[in-house]
């Protein structure tokens, strides 16, 4: 595990964007695993800026998102489908983009379909992750048993509270999600984990302790051979 300590959130975004510039420079037809949430907003802004300046090109690249609420209409402003179109997909030139389908009638069948799509694409070259305050990666919440493939999960109270900031008053917040499993994340060649802000200090502290806390899903990343954590000083103080 490699750790890059940044002075600010803006620096995290620039350093992470450099990984994408290099990745797509080396392998233009890369398969990118993408995440949503507050942490990724600045990175996607930076990628859009570089694309507009002609410094990065996604035209041969494909993407697979980690997760999507369930059930949720793609057109819902808080769906991850909307988030990705608004922050990245409508502004750059990916060859193809994929997310788990929050509108699928049969969520279990959708999980298998998503796994098959990912497998036939050849797996992920560079996987982007954020971390929940409870240590979740994707929506793999702390548990005794972790799913390997894409699965339907119930969101924990702490995740619902953390993500309620994105939903308006009275707006129904889904309490389930479709998420890539730990196996799909682990099958990625390289993993980038971005951690920013004081709210992540405590969980980052547990991760850097170096022990395999099985109730902190992100700790499982300690076993992966190519993980880079890009973290700011605020999160690193915990
Ligand atoms: C989002 C995802 C989540 C978030 C995590 C952090 O696709 O998979 O694991 O990365 O909840 O979210 P923020 O960045 O909003 O703190």
mmCIF file of C-alpha atoms and ligand atoms in Angstrom:
data_model
loop_
_atom_site.group_PDB
_atom_site.id
_atom_site.type_symbol
_atom_site.label_atom_id
_atom_site.label_comp_id
_atom_site.label_asym_id
_atom_site.label_seq_id
_atom_site.Cartn_x
_atom_site.Cartn_y
_atom_site.Cartn_z
ATOM 1 C CA UNK A 1 0.000 0.000 0.000
ATOM 2 C CA UNK A 2 1.339 3.371 -0.990
ATOM 3 C CA UNK A 3 0.209 6.560 0.737
ATOM 4 C CA UNK A 4 0.371 10.024 -0.810
ATOM 5 C CA UNK A 5 -0.165 12.806 1.701
ATOM 6 C CA UNK A 6 -1.588 16.030 0.245
ATOM 7 C CA UNK A 7 -1.859 19.501 1.736
ATOM 8 C CA UNK A 8 -5.399 20.041 0.495
ATOM 9 C CA UNK A 9 -8.424 18.476 -1.167
ATOM 10 C CA UNK A 10 -7.497 20.310 -4.383
ATOM 11 C CA UNK A 11 -4.124 18.592 -4.344
ATOM 12 C CA UNK A 12 -5.787 15.176 -3.873
ATOM 13 C CA UNK A 13 -7.828 15.868 -7.002
ATOM 14 C CA UNK A 14 -4.805 16.936 -9.056
ATOM 15 C CA UNK A 15 -2.707 13.971 -7.919
ATOM 16 C CA UNK A 16 -5.573 11.541 -8.615
ATOM 17 C CA UNK A 17 -6.164 13.125 -12.048
ATOM 18 C CA UNK A 18 -2.473 12.512 -12.825
ATOM 19 C CA UNK A 19 -3.122 8.781 -12.337
ATOM 20 C CA UNK A 20 -5.842 8.954 -15.005
ATOM 21 C CA UNK A 21 -3.684 10.985 -17.380
ATOM 22 C CA UNK A 22 -0.926 8.366 -17.056
ATOM 23 C CA UNK A 23 -3.297 5.390 -17.175
ATOM 24 C CA UNK A 24 -5.022 6.538 -20.374
ATOM 25 C CA UNK A 25 -1.709 7.638 -21.880
ATOM 26 C CA UNK A 26 -0.277 4.134 -21.303
ATOM 27 C CA UNK A 27 -3.469 2.230 -22.144
ATOM 28 C CA UNK A 28 -6.097 4.320 -23.963
ATOM 29 C CA UNK A 29 -8.614 1.439 -23.912
ATOM 30 C CA UNK A 30 -8.486 1.112 -20.118
ATOM 31 C CA UNK A 31 -11.449 -0.103 -18.115
ATOM 32 C CA UNK A 32 -11.984 2.380 -15.290
ATOM 33 C CA UNK A 33 -13.929 1.607 -12.133
ATOM 34 C CA UNK A 34 -15.613 4.785 -10.906
ATOM 35 C CA UNK A 35 -17.191 5.985 -7.680
ATOM 36 C CA UNK A 36 -19.598 8.760 -6.695
ATOM 37 C CA UNK A 37 -20.023 10.821 -3.521
ATOM 38 C CA UNK A 38 -18.712 14.189 -2.415
ATOM 39 C CA UNK A 39 -15.043 13.211 -2.545
ATOM 40 C CA UNK A 40 -15.064 12.557 -6.301
ATOM 41 C CA UNK A 41 -16.596 15.881 -7.367
ATOM 42 C CA UNK A 42 -13.280 17.779 -7.479
ATOM 43 C CA UNK A 43 -11.517 14.916 -9.268
ATOM 44 C CA UNK A 44 -14.202 14.818 -11.963
ATOM 45 C CA UNK A 45 -13.971 18.632 -12.327
ATOM 46 C CA UNK A 46 -10.222 18.279 -12.820
ATOM 47 C CA UNK A 47 -10.679 15.478 -15.384
ATOM 48 C CA UNK A 48 -13.236 17.566 -17.314
ATOM 49 C CA UNK A 49 -10.829 20.527 -17.269
ATOM 50 C CA UNK A 50 -7.978 18.383 -18.618
ATOM 51 C CA UNK A 51 -10.255 16.913 -21.275
ATOM 52 C CA UNK A 52 -11.297 20.405 -22.392
ATOM 53 C CA UNK A 53 -7.618 21.389 -22.579
ATOM 54 C CA UNK A 54 -6.887 18.319 -24.730
ATOM 55 C CA UNK A 55 -4.698 16.722 -22.051
ATOM 56 C CA UNK A 56 -6.730 13.546 -21.583
ATOM 57 C CA UNK A 57 -8.857 11.460 -23.919
ATOM 58 C CA UNK A 58 -11.466 8.861 -22.904
ATOM 59 C CA UNK A 59 -12.539 7.896 -26.437
ATOM 60 C CA UNK A 60 -11.252 4.329 -26.198
ATOM 61 C CA UNK A 61 -11.965 3.878 -22.486
ATOM 62 C CA UNK A 62 -14.901 2.174 -20.775
ATOM 63 C CA UNK A 63 -16.148 2.703 -17.263
ATOM 64 C CA UNK A 64 -17.987 0.627 -14.689
ATOM 65 C CA UNK A 65 -19.449 2.328 -11.653
ATOM 66 C CA UNK A 66 -19.211 0.725 -8.271
ATOM 67 C CA UNK A 67 -22.760 1.131 -7.157
ATOM 68 C CA UNK A 68 -26.258 2.553 -7.527
ATOM 69 C CA UNK A 69 -29.135 3.024 -5.112
ATOM 70 C CA UNK A 70 -31.995 0.517 -5.394
ATOM 71 C CA UNK A 71 -34.663 1.036 -6.422
ATOM 72 C CA UNK A 72 -34.178 4.392 -8.093
ATOM 73 C CA UNK A 73 -35.111 5.908 -11.447
ATOM 74 C CA UNK A 74 -32.123 6.862 -13.585
ATOM 75 C CA UNK A 75 -33.745 10.285 -13.974
ATOM 76 C CA UNK A 76 -33.885 10.842 -10.180
ATOM 77 C CA UNK A 77 -31.512 13.748 -9.391
ATOM 78 C CA UNK A 78 -29.823 11.698 -6.641
ATOM 79 C CA UNK A 79 -29.345 8.533 -8.698
ATOM 80 C CA UNK A 80 -25.707 7.737 -9.338
ATOM 81 C CA UNK A 81 -26.648 7.574 -13.000
ATOM 82 C CA UNK A 82 -27.617 11.288 -12.826
ATOM 83 C CA UNK A 83 -24.540 12.120 -10.743
ATOM 84 C CA UNK A 84 -22.195 10.526 -13.284
ATOM 85 C CA UNK A 85 -23.866 12.136 -16.303
ATOM 86 C CA UNK A 86 -23.877 15.544 -14.626
ATOM 87 C CA UNK A 87 -20.322 15.452 -13.267
ATOM 88 C CA UNK A 88 -18.458 13.468 -15.905
ATOM 89 C CA UNK A 89 -20.131 11.438 -18.647
ATOM 90 C CA UNK A 90 -21.918 14.337 -20.396
ATOM 91 C CA UNK A 91 -18.702 16.384 -20.349
ATOM 92 C CA UNK A 92 -16.063 13.927 -21.614
ATOM 93 C CA UNK A 93 -15.940 11.296 -24.362
ATOM 94 C CA UNK A 94 -16.056 7.780 -22.902
ATOM 95 C CA UNK A 95 -16.527 4.983 -25.442
ATOM 96 C CA UNK A 96 -19.029 3.291 -23.124
ATOM 97 C CA UNK A 97 -20.175 3.741 -19.536
ATOM 98 C CA UNK A 98 -21.982 1.252 -17.299
ATOM 99 C CA UNK A 99 -23.671 1.349 -13.905
ATOM 100 C CA UNK A 100 -25.764 -1.207 -12.048
ATOM 101 C CA UNK A 101 -29.382 -0.580 -13.086
ATOM 102 C CA UNK A 102 -31.366 0.845 -10.187
ATOM 103 C CA UNK A 103 -34.552 0.405 -12.256
ATOM 104 C CA UNK A 104 -34.102 -3.346 -12.823
ATOM 105 C CA UNK A 105 -37.237 -5.344 -11.970
ATOM 106 C CA UNK A 106 -35.158 -8.199 -10.577
ATOM 107 C CA UNK A 107 -32.198 -6.839 -8.585
ATOM 108 C CA UNK A 108 -30.562 -10.245 -8.115
ATOM 109 C CA UNK A 109 -30.628 -10.933 -11.859
ATOM 110 C CA UNK A 110 -29.232 -7.428 -12.404
ATOM 111 C CA UNK A 111 -26.274 -8.215 -10.115
ATOM 112 C CA UNK A 112 -25.402 -11.302 -12.202
ATOM 113 C CA UNK A 113 -25.865 -9.362 -15.434
ATOM 114 C CA UNK A 114 -23.524 -6.605 -14.203
ATOM 115 C CA UNK A 115 -20.860 -9.131 -13.178
ATOM 116 C CA UNK A 116 -21.069 -10.801 -16.592
ATOM 117 C CA UNK A 117 -20.782 -7.447 -18.365
ATOM 118 C CA UNK A 118 -17.721 -6.571 -16.293
ATOM 119 C CA UNK A 119 -16.136 -9.958 -16.868
ATOM 120 C CA UNK A 120 -16.681 -9.889 -20.624
ATOM 121 C CA UNK A 121 -15.104 -6.401 -20.721
ATOM 122 C CA UNK A 122 -11.974 -7.953 -19.210
ATOM 123 C CA UNK A 123 -12.034 -6.568 -15.655
ATOM 124 C CA UNK A 124 -10.961 -3.239 -14.224
ATOM 125 C CA UNK A 125 -7.559 -1.666 -14.839
ATOM 126 C CA UNK A 126 -7.878 1.210 -12.378
ATOM 127 C CA UNK A 127 -10.499 1.220 -9.630
ATOM 128 C CA UNK A 128 -11.444 4.445 -7.873
ATOM 129 C CA UNK A 129 -12.720 4.231 -4.304
ATOM 130 C CA UNK A 130 -13.891 6.565 -1.592
ATOM 131 C CA UNK A 131 -14.429 5.426 1.983
ATOM 132 C CA UNK A 132 -17.507 5.685 4.173
ATOM 133 C CA UNK A 133 -17.243 6.986 7.743
ATOM 134 C CA UNK A 134 -17.890 3.366 8.774
ATOM 135 C CA UNK A 135 -15.133 2.073 6.478
ATOM 136 C CA UNK A 136 -17.359 0.883 3.651
ATOM 137 C CA UNK A 137 -15.979 0.640 0.117
ATOM 138 C CA UNK A 138 -18.578 0.750 -2.604
ATOM 139 C CA UNK A 139 -21.618 -0.030 -0.501
ATOM 140 C CA UNK A 140 -19.948 -3.035 1.119
ATOM 141 C CA UNK A 141 -20.940 -2.188 4.665
ATOM 142 C CA UNK A 142 -19.154 -3.616 7.739
ATOM 143 C CA UNK A 143 -20.264 -7.242 8.101
ATOM 144 C CA UNK A 144 -19.122 -10.694 9.080
ATOM 145 C CA UNK A 145 -19.425 -11.977 5.528
ATOM 146 C CA UNK A 146 -18.485 -10.067 2.392
ATOM 147 C CA UNK A 147 -19.979 -10.772 -1.024
ATOM 148 C CA UNK A 148 -17.518 -11.328 -3.821
ATOM 149 C CA UNK A 149 -19.701 -10.294 -6.750
ATOM 150 C CA UNK A 150 -22.237 -7.525 -7.262
ATOM 151 C CA UNK A 151 -24.983 -7.758 -4.669
ATOM 152 C CA UNK A 152 -28.063 -6.085 -3.250
ATOM 153 C CA UNK A 153 -27.298 -4.558 0.146
ATOM 154 C CA UNK A 154 -29.184 -2.798 2.889
ATOM 155 C CA UNK A 155 -27.504 0.497 3.802
ATOM 156 C CA UNK A 156 -26.516 0.952 7.433
ATOM 157 C CA UNK A 157 -27.804 3.780 9.603
ATOM 158 C CA UNK A 158 -24.465 5.627 9.460
ATOM 159 C CA UNK A 159 -24.415 5.525 5.638
ATOM 160 C CA UNK A 160 -28.037 6.702 5.463
ATOM 161 C CA UNK A 161 -27.231 9.584 7.793
ATOM 162 C CA UNK A 162 -24.026 10.478 5.895
ATOM 163 C CA UNK A 163 -25.804 10.446 2.517
ATOM 164 C CA UNK A 164 -28.977 12.195 3.711
ATOM 165 C CA UNK A 165 -27.176 15.496 2.973
ATOM 166 C CA UNK A 166 -27.755 14.846 -0.746
ATOM 167 C CA UNK A 167 -31.547 14.405 -0.386
ATOM 168 C CA UNK A 168 -33.997 17.264 0.008
ATOM 169 C CA UNK A 169 -36.413 17.494 2.964
ATOM 170 C CA UNK A 170 -39.216 14.976 2.474
ATOM 171 C CA UNK A 171 -37.393 13.318 -0.447
ATOM 172 C CA UNK A 172 -37.442 9.518 -0.134
ATOM 173 C CA UNK A 173 -33.927 8.156 0.360
ATOM 174 C CA UNK A 174 -33.422 4.573 -0.840
ATOM 175 C CA UNK A 175 -32.157 2.286 1.914
ATOM 176 C CA UNK A 176 -30.787 -0.351 -0.427
ATOM 177 C CA UNK A 177 -28.162 -0.376 -3.154
ATOM 178 C CA UNK A 178 -26.577 -2.554 -5.793
ATOM 179 C CA UNK A 179 -22.835 -2.649 -5.260
ATOM 180 C CA UNK A 180 -19.838 -4.384 -6.752
ATOM 181 C CA UNK A 181 -18.580 -6.919 -4.248
ATOM 182 C CA UNK A 182 -15.193 -7.150 -2.596
ATOM 183 C CA UNK A 183 -14.115 -9.777 -5.171
ATOM 184 C CA UNK A 184 -14.801 -7.465 -8.126
ATOM 185 C CA UNK A 185 -12.920 -4.633 -6.406
ATOM 186 C CA UNK A 186 -10.019 -6.952 -5.638
ATOM 187 C CA UNK A 187 -9.823 -8.246 -9.201
ATOM 188 C CA UNK A 188 -8.851 -4.709 -10.314
ATOM 189 C CA UNK A 189 -5.224 -4.327 -11.368
ATOM 190 C CA UNK A 190 -4.744 -1.056 -9.492
ATOM 191 C CA UNK A 191 -6.812 0.675 -6.821
ATOM 192 C CA UNK A 192 -6.904 4.365 -5.914
ATOM 193 C CA UNK A 193 -8.528 5.292 -2.605
ATOM 194 C CA UNK A 194 -9.233 8.983 -1.969
ATOM 195 C CA UNK A 195 -9.733 10.145 1.622
ATOM 196 C CA UNK A 196 -10.476 13.754 2.485
ATOM 197 C CA UNK A 197 -11.638 15.768 5.475
ATOM 198 C CA UNK A 198 -11.770 15.508 9.245
ATOM 199 C CA UNK A 199 -14.916 13.352 9.144
ATOM 200 C CA UNK A 200 -12.768 10.542 7.700
ATOM 201 C CA UNK A 201 -9.948 10.958 10.236
ATOM 202 C CA UNK A 202 -11.076 8.254 12.611
ATOM 203 C CA UNK A 203 -11.626 5.573 9.978
ATOM 204 C CA UNK A 204 -8.379 6.496 8.195
ATOM 205 C CA UNK A 205 -6.614 6.024 11.537
ATOM 206 C CA UNK A 206 -7.937 2.463 11.794
ATOM 207 C CA UNK A 207 -6.838 1.744 8.237
ATOM 208 C CA UNK A 208 -3.301 3.008 8.805
ATOM 209 C CA UNK A 209 -2.934 1.084 12.039
ATOM 210 C CA UNK A 210 -1.970 -1.782 9.736
ATOM 211 C CA UNK A 211 -4.138 -4.458 11.339
ATOM 212 C CA UNK A 212 -6.781 -6.324 9.407
ATOM 213 C CA UNK A 213 -9.922 -5.075 11.170
ATOM 214 C CA UNK A 214 -12.560 -7.245 9.514
ATOM 215 C CA UNK A 215 -15.286 -4.814 10.605
ATOM 216 C CA UNK A 216 -13.645 -2.117 8.448
ATOM 217 C CA UNK A 217 -14.167 -3.269 4.833
ATOM 218 C CA UNK A 218 -11.477 -0.834 3.585
ATOM 219 C CA UNK A 219 -8.892 -2.738 5.683
ATOM 220 C CA UNK A 220 -9.269 -5.644 3.256
ATOM 221 C CA UNK A 221 -7.437 -3.404 0.780
ATOM 222 C CA UNK A 222 -4.293 -3.952 2.833
ATOM 223 C CA UNK A 223 -4.125 -7.360 1.135
ATOM 224 C CA UNK A 224 -4.239 -6.000 -2.434
ATOM 225 C CA UNK A 225 -0.844 -5.703 -4.188
ATOM 226 C CA UNK A 226 -1.391 -2.306 -5.829
ATOM 227 C CA UNK A 227 -3.308 0.201 -3.717
ATOM 228 C CA UNK A 228 -2.518 3.919 -3.561
ATOM 229 C CA UNK A 229 -4.218 6.007 -0.905
ATOM 230 C CA UNK A 230 -4.336 9.721 -1.605
ATOM 231 C CA UNK A 231 -5.231 11.552 1.584
ATOM 232 C CA UNK A 232 -5.210 15.125 2.846
ATOM 233 C CA UNK A 233 -3.768 16.312 6.140
ATOM 234 C CA UNK A 234 -7.257 16.851 7.617
ATOM 235 C CA UNK A 235 -8.102 13.144 7.224
ATOM 236 C CA UNK A 236 -4.635 12.007 8.175
ATOM 237 C CA UNK A 237 -4.806 13.612 11.599
ATOM 238 C CA UNK A 238 -7.180 11.014 13.034
HETATM 239 C C1 LIG B 1 -19.864 5.883 -3.884
HETATM 240 C C2 LIG B 1 -19.321 4.890 -2.984
HETATM 241 C C3 LIG B 1 -19.089 5.177 -1.545
HETATM 242 C C4 LIG B 1 -18.440 6.537 -1.287
HETATM 243 C C5 LIG B 1 -18.284 6.772 0.209
HETATM 244 C C6 LIG B 1 -17.703 8.139 0.498
HETATM 245 O O1 LIG B 1 -19.952 5.363 -5.193
HETATM 246 O O2 LIG B 1 -19.072 3.808 -3.410
HETATM 247 O O3 LIG B 1 -18.312 4.159 -0.989
HETATM 248 O O4 LIG B 1 -17.190 6.576 -1.921
HETATM 249 O O5 LIG B 1 -19.523 6.664 0.834
HETATM 250 O O6 LIG B 1 -18.612 9.119 0.109
HETATM 251 P P1 LIG B 1 -18.252 10.669 0.247
HETATM 252 O O7 LIG B 1 -17.178 10.941 -0.751
HETATM 253 O O8 LIG B 1 -19.535 11.387 -0.113
HETATM 254 O O9 LIG B 1 -17.811 10.891 1.644
#
